[in-house]
Coordinates of C-alpha atoms and ligand atoms in Angstrom, one line a residue:
M1 CA 155.9 -50.8 40.0
E2 CA 156.7 -53.5 42.3
K3 CA 160.6 -53.8 43.0
E4 CA 162.5 -56.5 41.8
A5 CA 163.9 -58.9 44.5
C6 CA 167.3 -59.5 45.0
N7 CA 170.2 -60.8 47.5
I8 CA 173.6 -58.7 47.6
V9 CA 177.0 -60.9 48.3
W10 CA 179.0 -57.6 49.5
L11 CA 182.7 -58.6 49.1
K12 CA 185.6 -57.2 51.4
R13 CA 188.6 -59.6 52.6
D14 CA 187.1 -62.1 50.8
L15 CA 188.2 -62.0 47.5
R16 CA 187.4 -65.6 46.6
T17 CA 184.9 -68.0 44.8
Q18 CA 185.9 -71.1 46.6
D19 CA 185.4 -72.1 50.4
H20 CA 182.7 -69.0 50.6
L21 CA 180.0 -69.0 52.4
A22 CA 178.3 -66.1 51.6
F23 CA 178.8 -67.2 47.8
K24 CA 177.1 -70.2 48.8
K25 CA 174.2 -68.5 50.3
A26 CA 173.6 -67.1 46.7
E27 CA 173.9 -70.3 45.1
E28 CA 171.5 -71.8 47.4
S29 CA 168.8 -68.8 47.1
G30 CA 168.2 -68.9 43.7
L31 CA 167.2 -65.1 43.8
P32 CA 168.9 -62.6 41.3
T33 CA 172.3 -61.6 43.3
L34 CA 174.2 -58.3 43.1
V35 CA 178.1 -59.1 43.4
C36 CA 179.7 -56.4 44.5
Y37 CA 183.0 -54.7 46.0
F38 CA 183.0 -50.6 47.3
F39 CA 186.1 -49.1 47.8
E40 CA 184.8 -46.4 50.5
P41 CA 186.2 -42.8 50.0
S42 CA 186.1 -42.6 54.2
L43 CA 187.9 -46.2 54.1
M44 CA 190.6 -45.1 51.6
Q45 CA 191.5 -42.3 53.7
Q46 CA 191.9 -43.9 57.2
P47 CA 196.1 -43.6 58.0
D48 CA 196.5 -47.3 58.2
H49 CA 195.3 -47.7 54.7
A50 CA 197.4 -47.0 51.7
L51 CA 198.4 -46.9 48.1
I52 CA 200.2 -50.4 48.1
H53 CA 196.6 -52.1 49.5
W54 CA 194.6 -50.9 46.9
R55 CA 196.4 -51.6 44.1
F56 CA 196.9 -55.4 45.3
I57 CA 192.7 -55.1 46.2
Y58 CA 192.4 -54.1 42.9
E59 CA 194.3 -56.7 41.5
A60 CA 192.5 -59.0 43.0
L61 CA 189.4 -57.9 41.9
S62 CA 190.4 -57.8 38.2
D63 CA 191.2 -61.6 38.6
L64 CA 188.0 -62.5 40.4
K65 CA 186.1 -60.4 38.0
K66 CA 187.7 -62.6 35.3
E67 CA 186.9 -65.2 36.8
L68 CA 183.2 -65.0 37.5
L69 CA 182.8 -63.9 33.7
D70 CA 184.2 -67.2 32.4
Q71 CA 181.5 -68.8 34.6
G72 CA 179.2 -66.2 33.2
G73 CA 179.1 -64.1 36.3
K74 CA 179.6 -60.2 37.1
L75 CA 181.1 -58.2 39.6
Y76 CA 180.7 -54.7 40.2
I77 CA 183.2 -52.3 41.7
F78 CA 181.7 -49.1 42.9
H79 CA 183.8 -46.6 44.3
G80 CA 181.3 -45.4 46.9
E81 CA 180.3 -44.9 50.3
V82 CA 178.5 -48.7 51.6
V83 CA 175.2 -47.2 53.3
A84 CA 174.7 -44.9 50.7
S85 CA 175.4 -46.5 47.3
L86 CA 172.5 -49.4 49.6
T87 CA 170.2 -46.8 49.9
K88 CA 170.3 -46.0 46.1
L89 CA 170.0 -49.2 45.3
K90 CA 167.4 -49.8 47.5
E91 CA 165.0 -47.4 45.7
H92 CA 165.3 -49.7 42.8
Y93 CA 165.3 -53.7 44.3
E94 CA 163.6 -55.2 46.9
I95 CA 167.0 -56.0 48.8
K96 CA 165.7 -59.5 50.6
E97 CA 169.5 -60.0 52.1
I98 CA 172.9 -59.1 52.3
F99 CA 175.7 -61.9 52.7
A100 CA 178.9 -60.8 53.6
H101 CA 181.8 -62.2 55.7
Q102 CA 182.8 -61.2 59.5
E103 CA 185.7 -58.3 59.1
T104 CA 188.2 -58.5 61.4
G105 CA 189.2 -55.0 61.4
V106 CA 190.1 -51.6 63.3
P107 CA 187.1 -49.4 65.0
F108 CA 186.6 -48.3 61.7
T109 CA 185.6 -51.0 59.7
F110 CA 183.7 -52.4 63.2
D111 CA 181.6 -49.2 62.8
R112 CA 181.2 -49.2 59.1
D113 CA 179.6 -52.6 59.8
K114 CA 177.5 -51.3 62.4
Q115 CA 175.9 -48.8 60.4
V116 CA 175.2 -51.5 57.4
Q117 CA 173.1 -53.9 60.2
K118 CA 171.4 -50.5 61.3
F119 CA 170.9 -49.8 58.1
C120 CA 169.5 -53.3 57.0
K121 CA 167.4 -53.5 60.1
Q122 CA 165.5 -50.5 59.7
S123 CA 165.0 -51.4 55.9
G124 CA 163.9 -54.7 56.7
I125 CA 166.9 -56.4 54.8
G126 CA 168.7 -59.7 56.2
F127 CA 172.6 -59.1 56.8
S128 CA 174.2 -62.6 57.3
E129 CA 178.1 -62.1 58.2
Y130 CA 179.9 -65.5 57.9
S131 CA 183.5 -66.2 60.1
Q132 CA 186.2 -67.4 57.6
D133 CA 189.0 -67.2 59.5
G134 CA 188.2 -69.9 62.6
V135 CA 188.0 -66.3 64.8
N136 CA 184.6 -66.6 67.2
R137 CA 182.7 -63.3 67.1
G138 CA 181.0 -62.9 70.5
I139 CA 183.3 -64.7 73.0
K140 CA 185.0 -63.3 76.1
D141 CA 186.9 -65.9 77.0
R142 CA 189.1 -68.7 75.2
Y143 CA 187.4 -71.7 76.8
N144 CA 187.3 -74.5 74.5
W145 CA 188.9 -72.1 71.6
Q146 CA 191.6 -74.8 70.6
A147 CA 189.0 -77.5 70.4
R148 CA 186.7 -75.4 68.2
W149 CA 189.9 -74.2 65.9
Q150 CA 190.8 -77.7 65.1
N151 CA 187.2 -78.7 64.3
F152 CA 187.2 -75.9 61.7
I153 CA 190.2 -76.1 60.1
F154 CA 189.9 -79.8 59.3
S155 CA 185.8 -79.1 58.7
P156 CA 185.4 -79.5 55.0
I157 CA 186.2 -76.8 52.3
I158 CA 182.8 -75.6 51.1
K159 CA 182.8 -76.8 47.2
N160 CA 181.4 -73.3 45.2
D161 CA 179.7 -73.8 42.3
I162 CA 179.3 -70.2 40.8
S163 CA 177.2 -71.0 38.0
Q164 CA 174.4 -71.7 40.2
V165 CA 174.3 -68.2 41.2
N166 CA 172.0 -66.2 39.8
F167 CA 173.5 -63.0 38.9
L168 CA 172.3 -59.5 38.9
R169 CA 172.9 -57.1 36.3
L170 CA 172.2 -53.1 36.5
G171 CA 170.8 -51.5 34.4
Q172 CA 172.9 -48.5 32.4
D173 CA 171.5 -45.2 34.3
L174 CA 171.7 -47.1 37.7
L175 CA 174.7 -48.1 37.5
Y176 CA 176.0 -44.5 36.3
E177 CA 175.0 -43.1 39.6
L178 CA 176.2 -45.9 41.7
K179 CA 179.6 -46.5 40.2
G180 CA 181.8 -43.1 41.1
N181 CA 184.3 -41.3 40.2
E182 CA 187.2 -43.3 38.3
L183 CA 189.9 -44.6 40.5
P184 CA 193.3 -43.4 40.1
K185 CA 196.1 -44.5 38.0
E186 CA 198.4 -45.3 40.6
I187 CA 195.6 -47.8 41.7
T188 CA 194.5 -49.2 38.5
E189 CA 198.3 -50.0 37.3
S190 CA 200.6 -52.7 38.9
H191 CA 203.9 -52.2 40.6
H192 CA 206.8 -54.8 39.2
N193 CA 208.5 -55.1 42.6
I194 CA 205.7 -56.3 44.6
Q195 CA 203.5 -59.1 44.7
R196 CA 200.2 -59.1 42.9
G197 CA 197.0 -59.7 43.8
G198 CA 194.6 -62.4 43.0
T199 CA 193.3 -66.0 43.6
S200 CA 195.7 -66.9 40.4
W201 CA 198.9 -65.6 42.0
A202 CA 198.0 -67.1 45.3
K203 CA 197.8 -70.6 44.3
K204 CA 200.9 -70.2 42.6
Y205 CA 203.1 -69.1 45.3
L206 CA 200.9 -72.2 47.4
S207 CA 202.1 -74.6 44.8
T208 CA 205.9 -73.5 44.3
F209 CA 205.9 -73.5 47.7
L210 CA 204.7 -76.8 49.1
K211 CA 206.3 -78.8 45.7
N212 CA 209.9 -76.7 46.4
R213 CA 210.3 -73.7 48.6
A214 CA 209.7 -75.1 51.4
I215 CA 212.3 -77.1 51.9
N216 CA 214.1 -74.4 53.3
Y217 CA 211.2 -73.3 55.4
N218 CA 212.6 -73.7 59.1
R219 CA 216.2 -73.0 57.9
H220 CA 215.6 -69.4 56.4
I221 CA 212.4 -68.0 58.1
S222 CA 215.0 -65.3 60.0
K223 CA 217.2 -64.9 57.1
P224 CA 215.8 -61.6 55.3
A225 CA 217.2 -62.2 52.1
A226 CA 216.6 -66.5 51.7
S227 CA 213.1 -66.5 53.4
R228 CA 211.9 -64.0 50.9
K229 CA 212.2 -67.3 49.0
S230 CA 211.6 -70.1 51.5
C231 CA 208.7 -68.7 53.4
S232 CA 205.1 -69.2 51.5
R233 CA 204.6 -65.4 50.8
L234 CA 201.1 -66.2 51.5
S235 CA 200.2 -63.8 53.7
P236 CA 199.2 -60.7 51.5
Y237 CA 196.7 -63.4 49.8
L238 CA 195.4 -64.4 53.1
A239 CA 194.7 -61.3 54.2
Y240 CA 192.3 -60.1 51.7
G241 CA 191.4 -63.7 51.1
C242 CA 192.3 -64.7 48.0
L243 CA 192.6 -67.8 49.6
S244 CA 191.2 -68.8 52.8
V245 CA 193.3 -70.0 56.0
K246 CA 191.2 -73.6 55.6
Q247 CA 192.4 -74.2 51.8
V248 CA 195.8 -73.4 52.6
F249 CA 196.2 -75.5 55.8
Q250 CA 194.5 -78.4 54.1
A251 CA 196.5 -78.3 51.0
A252 CA 199.5 -78.6 53.5
E253 CA 197.7 -81.6 55.6
Q254 CA 197.5 -83.3 51.8
Y255 CA 201.0 -82.3 51.1
K256 CA 202.9 -83.6 54.1
A257 CA 201.1 -86.8 54.1
H258 CA 203.3 -87.9 51.3
H259 CA 206.3 -85.9 51.9
Q260 CA 209.8 -86.2 53.5
Y261 CA 209.9 -83.1 55.4
A262 CA 206.5 -83.5 57.2
Y263 CA 208.0 -81.3 60.2
V264 CA 208.6 -78.4 57.6
F265 CA 204.4 -78.2 56.9
D266 CA 203.6 -78.5 60.9
N267 CA 205.6 -75.9 61.3
F268 CA 204.2 -74.0 58.6
Q269 CA 200.7 -75.1 59.7
S270 CA 201.7 -73.7 63.5
R271 CA 201.9 -70.4 61.6
L272 CA 198.4 -70.6 60.5
W273 CA 197.2 -71.3 64.2
W274 CA 199.2 -68.3 64.9
R275 CA 197.2 -66.5 62.6
S276 CA 193.9 -67.0 63.9
H277 CA 195.3 -66.7 67.5
Y278 CA 195.8 -63.3 67.1
I279 CA 192.8 -62.4 64.6
Q280 CA 191.3 -63.6 67.9
K281 CA 192.3 -60.9 70.0
L282 CA 191.3 -58.0 67.9
E283 CA 188.1 -59.6 66.6
T284 CA 187.6 -59.9 71.0
E285 CA 188.5 -56.4 71.8
V286 CA 188.8 -53.9 69.1
E287 CA 190.2 -51.3 71.5
I288 CA 193.4 -52.8 71.5
A289 CA 193.8 -51.4 67.9
E290 CA 194.2 -48.4 70.0
R291 CA 194.9 -48.6 74.0
C292 CA 197.3 -50.9 75.1
I293 CA 196.1 -54.5 75.9
N294 CA 197.3 -54.2 79.2
P295 CA 195.4 -51.0 79.9
A296 CA 197.9 -49.9 82.8
F297 CA 200.6 -49.4 80.0
E298 CA 198.9 -46.1 78.9
A299 CA 200.4 -44.5 81.6
L300 CA 203.9 -45.4 81.0
E301 CA 205.6 -42.6 78.9
R302 CA 208.1 -43.4 75.7
N303 CA 209.0 -40.3 74.9
G304 CA 211.8 -41.2 72.5
K305 CA 213.0 -37.6 70.2
D306 CA 211.0 -37.0 67.5
A307 CA 214.2 -36.7 65.2
W308 CA 214.9 -40.4 66.2
E309 CA 211.5 -41.0 64.9
E310 CA 211.8 -39.5 61.8
A311 CA 215.5 -41.1 61.0
F312 CA 213.8 -44.6 61.9
Y313 CA 211.0 -44.0 59.0
Q314 CA 213.9 -42.6 56.7
G315 CA 215.9 -45.9 57.1
R316 CA 219.0 -43.8 58.4
T317 CA 219.7 -44.5 61.4
G318 CA 223.0 -45.8 61.5
Y319 CA 221.8 -49.7 62.4
P320 CA 222.5 -51.2 58.8
M321 CA 220.4 -53.6 59.3
I322 CA 217.2 -51.8 60.6
D323 CA 217.8 -49.4 57.7
A324 CA 217.9 -52.3 55.2
S325 CA 214.8 -53.7 56.8
V326 CA 212.5 -50.6 56.4
R327 CA 213.9 -49.6 52.9
C328 CA 213.5 -53.2 51.4
L329 CA 209.9 -53.0 53.3
K330 CA 209.2 -49.7 51.6
A331 CA 210.4 -50.9 48.3
T332 CA 208.7 -54.4 48.1
G333 CA 206.1 -54.2 50.8
Y334 CA 207.9 -57.5 52.8
I335 CA 210.0 -58.2 55.4
N336 CA 210.0 -61.4 57.4
F337 CA 209.0 -62.2 60.7
R338 CA 212.4 -62.3 63.0
M339 CA 213.2 -58.4 60.8
R340 CA 209.7 -57.2 61.8
A341 CA 210.0 -58.2 65.7
M342 CA 213.3 -56.7 65.3
L343 CA 212.1 -53.1 63.8
S344 CA 209.4 -53.6 66.5
T345 CA 211.7 -53.4 69.3
F346 CA 213.9 -51.3 68.0
F347 CA 211.5 -48.7 67.7
S348 CA 209.8 -49.3 71.5
F349 CA 212.7 -50.1 73.7
T350 CA 216.0 -48.6 71.8
L351 CA 214.0 -45.2 70.7
W352 CA 211.6 -45.5 73.7
L353 CA 208.5 -44.9 71.3
D354 CA 205.1 -45.6 71.4
W355 CA 204.0 -48.4 70.0
R356 CA 200.6 -46.9 68.2
R357 CA 202.7 -44.8 65.9
L358 CA 204.6 -47.6 64.8
A359 CA 201.5 -49.3 63.7
V360 CA 200.5 -46.6 61.6
F361 CA 203.9 -46.6 60.1
L362 CA 204.4 -50.5 59.0
A363 CA 200.8 -50.9 58.1
N364 CA 201.7 -48.4 55.7
I365 CA 204.0 -50.3 53.9
F366 CA 203.3 -53.7 54.7
L367 CA 201.3 -55.5 51.8
D368 CA 200.1 -58.2 54.2
Y369 CA 198.5 -55.5 56.6
E370 CA 196.1 -57.5 58.7
P371 CA 194.7 -55.5 61.4
G372 CA 193.7 -58.6 63.9
I373 CA 197.5 -59.8 63.3
H374 CA 199.0 -56.4 63.3
Y375 CA 198.1 -55.0 66.6
P376 CA 198.7 -57.7 68.7
Q377 CA 202.1 -58.6 67.5
L378 CA 203.5 -55.0 68.1
Q379 CA 202.1 -54.9 71.5
M380 CA 203.8 -58.2 72.5
Q381 CA 206.9 -56.9 71.1
A382 CA 206.4 -53.4 73.0
G383 CA 205.8 -55.2 76.0
T384 CA 202.3 -53.8 76.6
T385 CA 201.0 -56.9 77.2
G386 CA 202.9 -57.2 80.2
Y387 CA 203.2 -60.4 80.6
H388 CA 205.2 -62.0 77.0
P389 CA 208.5 -62.7 77.8
L390 CA 210.8 -60.0 76.3
R391 CA 212.7 -60.2 73.5
I392 CA 214.6 -57.3 72.3
Y393 CA 216.1 -58.4 69.1
N394 CA 219.9 -56.5 68.6
P395 CA 220.5 -55.1 65.1
T396 CA 224.0 -55.8 65.1
V397 CA 223.9 -59.7 66.3
Q398 CA 220.6 -60.0 63.7
S399 CA 223.0 -58.7 61.1
Q400 CA 225.8 -61.3 61.9
R401 CA 223.8 -63.9 62.7
H402 CA 221.5 -64.0 59.5
D403 CA 222.7 -61.9 56.8
T404 CA 226.4 -63.2 57.1
E405 CA 228.2 -62.0 53.5
G406 CA 226.0 -58.7 54.4
A407 CA 224.0 -59.4 51.2
F408 CA 221.0 -57.9 52.0
V409 CA 222.4 -54.6 54.0
K410 CA 224.0 -54.1 50.5
K411 CA 221.2 -54.4 48.5
W412 CA 219.1 -52.0 50.4
V413 CA 222.0 -50.2 51.8
P414 CA 224.1 -49.4 48.6
E415 CA 225.8 -46.5 50.8
L416 CA 228.0 -49.4 52.6
N417 CA 228.6 -51.6 48.8
N418 CA 231.8 -51.6 49.1
V419 CA 232.4 -52.1 52.9
P420 CA 233.1 -56.1 53.6
S421 CA 231.9 -57.9 56.6
P422 CA 232.7 -57.7 59.4
Q423 CA 232.8 -54.4 59.4
I424 CA 229.6 -54.1 57.6
Y425 CA 227.7 -54.9 60.8
E426 CA 229.1 -52.1 62.5
P427 CA 230.0 -49.6 59.9
W428 CA 230.7 -46.9 62.6
K429 CA 233.7 -48.9 64.1
M430 CA 235.2 -48.2 61.0
T431 CA 238.8 -46.2 61.3
K432 CA 239.3 -43.1 59.6
I433 CA 241.2 -45.0 56.7
E434 CA 239.0 -48.0 56.1
Q435 CA 236.1 -45.4 55.5
V436 CA 238.3 -43.9 53.2
F437 CA 239.2 -47.0 51.5
Y438 CA 235.8 -48.6 51.4
K439 CA 234.2 -45.1 50.3
C440 CA 231.9 -44.7 53.0
E441 CA 232.6 -41.8 55.4
I442 CA 230.6 -42.5 58.3
G443 CA 228.8 -39.1 59.6
T444 CA 228.5 -38.5 55.6
D445 CA 227.7 -40.9 53.3
Y446 CA 226.2 -43.4 55.9
P447 CA 225.1 -41.6 59.2
Q448 CA 226.6 -42.4 62.6
P449 CA 224.0 -44.5 64.7
I450 CA 221.5 -42.1 66.1
V451 CA 221.5 -43.6 69.6
T452 CA 224.2 -46.1 71.2
F453 CA 222.1 -49.4 71.3
D454 CA 222.7 -50.9 74.1
E455 CA 222.9 -48.1 76.6
A456 CA 220.1 -46.6 75.2
T457 CA 218.2 -50.2 75.3
R458 CA 219.4 -51.1 78.8
K459 CA 217.9 -47.7 80.2
H460 CA 214.5 -48.4 78.7
K461 CA 214.5 -51.8 79.8
D462 CA 215.0 -50.7 83.5
I463 CA 212.4 -48.4 83.3
Y464 CA 210.0 -50.6 81.3
W465 CA 210.7 -53.6 84.5
E466 CA 210.3 -51.6 87.4
F467 CA 206.7 -50.4 85.7
R468 CA 205.8 -54.2 85.1
H469 CA 205.7 -55.1 88.2
R470 CA 204.1 -52.3 89.4
T471 CA 200.9 -53.6 91.6
E472 CA 198.3 -51.5 88.8
T473 CA 200.1 -53.1 86.3
L474 CA 199.9 -57.1 87.7
K475 CA 195.9 -56.2 88.9
Q476 CA 195.6 -56.1 85.2
L477 CA 196.8 -59.6 83.6
P478 CA 193.8 -62.1 85.1
L479 CA 191.5 -60.0 82.9
V480 CA 194.0 -59.9 80.1
W481 CA 194.4 -63.8 80.5
E482 CA 190.6 -64.6 80.5
K483 CA 190.2 -62.5 77.5
H484 CA 193.1 -63.6 75.0
C485 CA 195.0 -66.5 76.1
I486 CA 194.5 -70.0 75.5
S487 CA 192.3 -71.3 78.6
E488 CA 194.9 -74.4 78.9
N489 CA 197.7 -71.8 79.4
V490 CA 196.4 -69.7 81.6
E491 CA 197.6 -71.7 84.7
E492 CA 200.9 -71.7 83.5
Y493 CA 201.1 -68.2 82.9
K494 CA 200.6 -67.7 87.0
K495 CA 203.4 -70.0 87.6
Q496 CA 205.6 -68.0 85.5
F497 CA 204.4 -64.8 86.3
K498 CA 204.9 -65.8 90.4
V499 CA 208.6 -66.8 89.3
R500 CA 209.2 -63.5 87.8
I501 CA 207.7 -61.6 90.6
I502 CA 209.9 -63.2 93.0
D503 CA 212.8 -62.0 90.6
Ligands
LIG1 C1 205.6 -56.4 64.5 C2 204.5 -57.1 63.9 C3 203.9 -57.1 62.8 C4 202.9 -58.0 62.1 N1 201.9 -57.6 61.2 C5 201.5 -58.5 60.3 C6 200.1 -58.0 59.4 O1 200.0 -57.3 59.6 N2 199.9 -59.1 58.7 C7 200.7 -60.8 58.4 O2 200.1 -61.1 58.2 N3 201.3 -61.2 59.3 C8 202.1 -60.3 60.1 N4 203.2 -60.5 60.9 C9 203.1 -61.5 61.2 C10 204.5 -62.4 60.1 O3 205.5 -61.6 60.6 C11 203.7 -62.4 58.2 O4 202.7 -62.9 58.8 C12 205.1 -63.5 58.3 O5 206.3 -62.7 57.9 C13 204.2 -63.6 56.4 O6 205.1 -64.1 56.0 P1 204.7 -65.8 55.4 O7 203.5 -65.8 54.3 O8 206.1 -66.0 53.8 O9 204.6 -66.5 56.5 P2 204.9 -67.8 56.6 O10 206.0 -68.3 57.6 O11 204.9 -68.3 55.5 O12 203.8 -68.3 57.4 C14 202.3 -68.4 56.8 C15 200.9 -67.7 57.2 O13 200.6 -67.8 58.5 C16 200.4 -66.7 58.9 N5 201.7 -66.2 60.2 C17 202.8 -66.0 59.7 N6 203.7 -66.0 61.0 C18 203.0 -65.3 62.0 C19 202.9 -65.1 63.4 N7 204.0 -64.6 63.5 N8 201.6 -64.7 63.6 C20 200.3 -64.6 63.2 N9 200.9 -65.1 62.1 C21 201.3 -65.7 61.4 C22 200.4 -65.4 57.9 O14 199.3 -65.5 57.8 C23 201.6 -66.1 57.1 O15 201.0 -65.8 55.5 C24 203.5 -59.5 61.7 C25 204.3 -59.4 63.1 C26 205.5 -58.8 63.7 C27 206.8 -59.2 64.5

């Protein structure tokens, strides 16, 4: 019997219907199109993925399912491996083409996409992947990248008409074969402390940010408590494509034209530029999810104690701002940029531990885990690029400046609830009487600092700088710049770099 011809829209980190080239191709093709998402067991077992992500994805898919249904469409959610499922589908349909977005991920997802590509080639199926983040596949340097990004971000948003898609509906038998096991309840039930997935929620966050919350964006961006309201909080929605970066950028552009706080939106848009810039780094060199950007740093051994690492993960280092940030992240999946940077430099320089271990820990508790931002940012903070200025954040200074009354610390470290400022910044300096008075005995109720910040950081910084100035490290820099730096900046880097070496 002749098989029915069809196309497939394979959704991954592009969980929306607008500004969506894969859907546009489906609309134009007229062929019956299967729209599907795969919860892949092998990906779900990867150490950098956690329940928090799958729950967000499930919510986003539920939202999308409803949106499609309202327009006569159908979304299939399978719990199974992609190639195995496609093989089964191929037994029943003549698959003409698969439309998907170009995912910039870790080596595991890059390899998965290559396997799909191989399967398609062997089966005579077209496989078209579309860029969605202003990121270019296959480039070896950054010549003209800036201009290309500008063209991309101001180019028209794709207007999808989902009612034009000829949705394929699977028969019950095949559906039963493909569906896979029920997803566990922990994934299908929401968590009240954490941002909910889906385009509907993304639009609410965008709209309240542009209309009200952005007013304090610049003023509060570094404050761990206030930034929760004044920053856009769009990161998980961008990470899973509930809105595209272009949709967000252009919404801000429109808003800025009528707003007295235009400079705030400029600052916000510059973050969206950073987003693409970092994702491009991983796209260009996927190995940097596992290897130092400057490969010479592989020889730098960071051998901090296991006990320090464990205390960090538990939020029990004795440094209130570190502990509050870790505990807050674990409970809510979010912390602002500065605190992320502080956690990274504390882990890499104060505790002298390898950035790769932190990468997995944070990926698991960041709701917005975006590999393309995550690994390059962590490496920059850990100094393993070998050319970025080194900024080490002192947790005590951060709390003095950005949590002046200690409200953020008290919320997440209730052991310190009765401790007033300024004692709350450095509780280990409290006298015995103060400890009794404030009901917080250091070493019993709240830990002594696991290391002395100044001493440990200085010692490790010295080792680091010596290593950074070694010939083998310096020799790698031109290659790193060529691959990862905006070409316009490379000459500037060379100049700065000379000055630093003479130092
Ligand atoms: C060690 C470390 C790891 C990080 N890992 C991630 C990650 O996995 N996923 C992630 O989305 N962000 C990551 N960031 C960047 C940044 O902290 C978050 O994007 C930001 O805090 C998200 O909050 P927001 O959406 O309110 O940001 P806003 O300030 O409102 O910015 C808007 C958007 O711009 C992008 N953006 C903001 N800051 C940066 C930045 N510094 N670099 C690149 N893009 C940026 C994000 O997509 C963000 O949603 C990391 C930063 C550090 C220091």
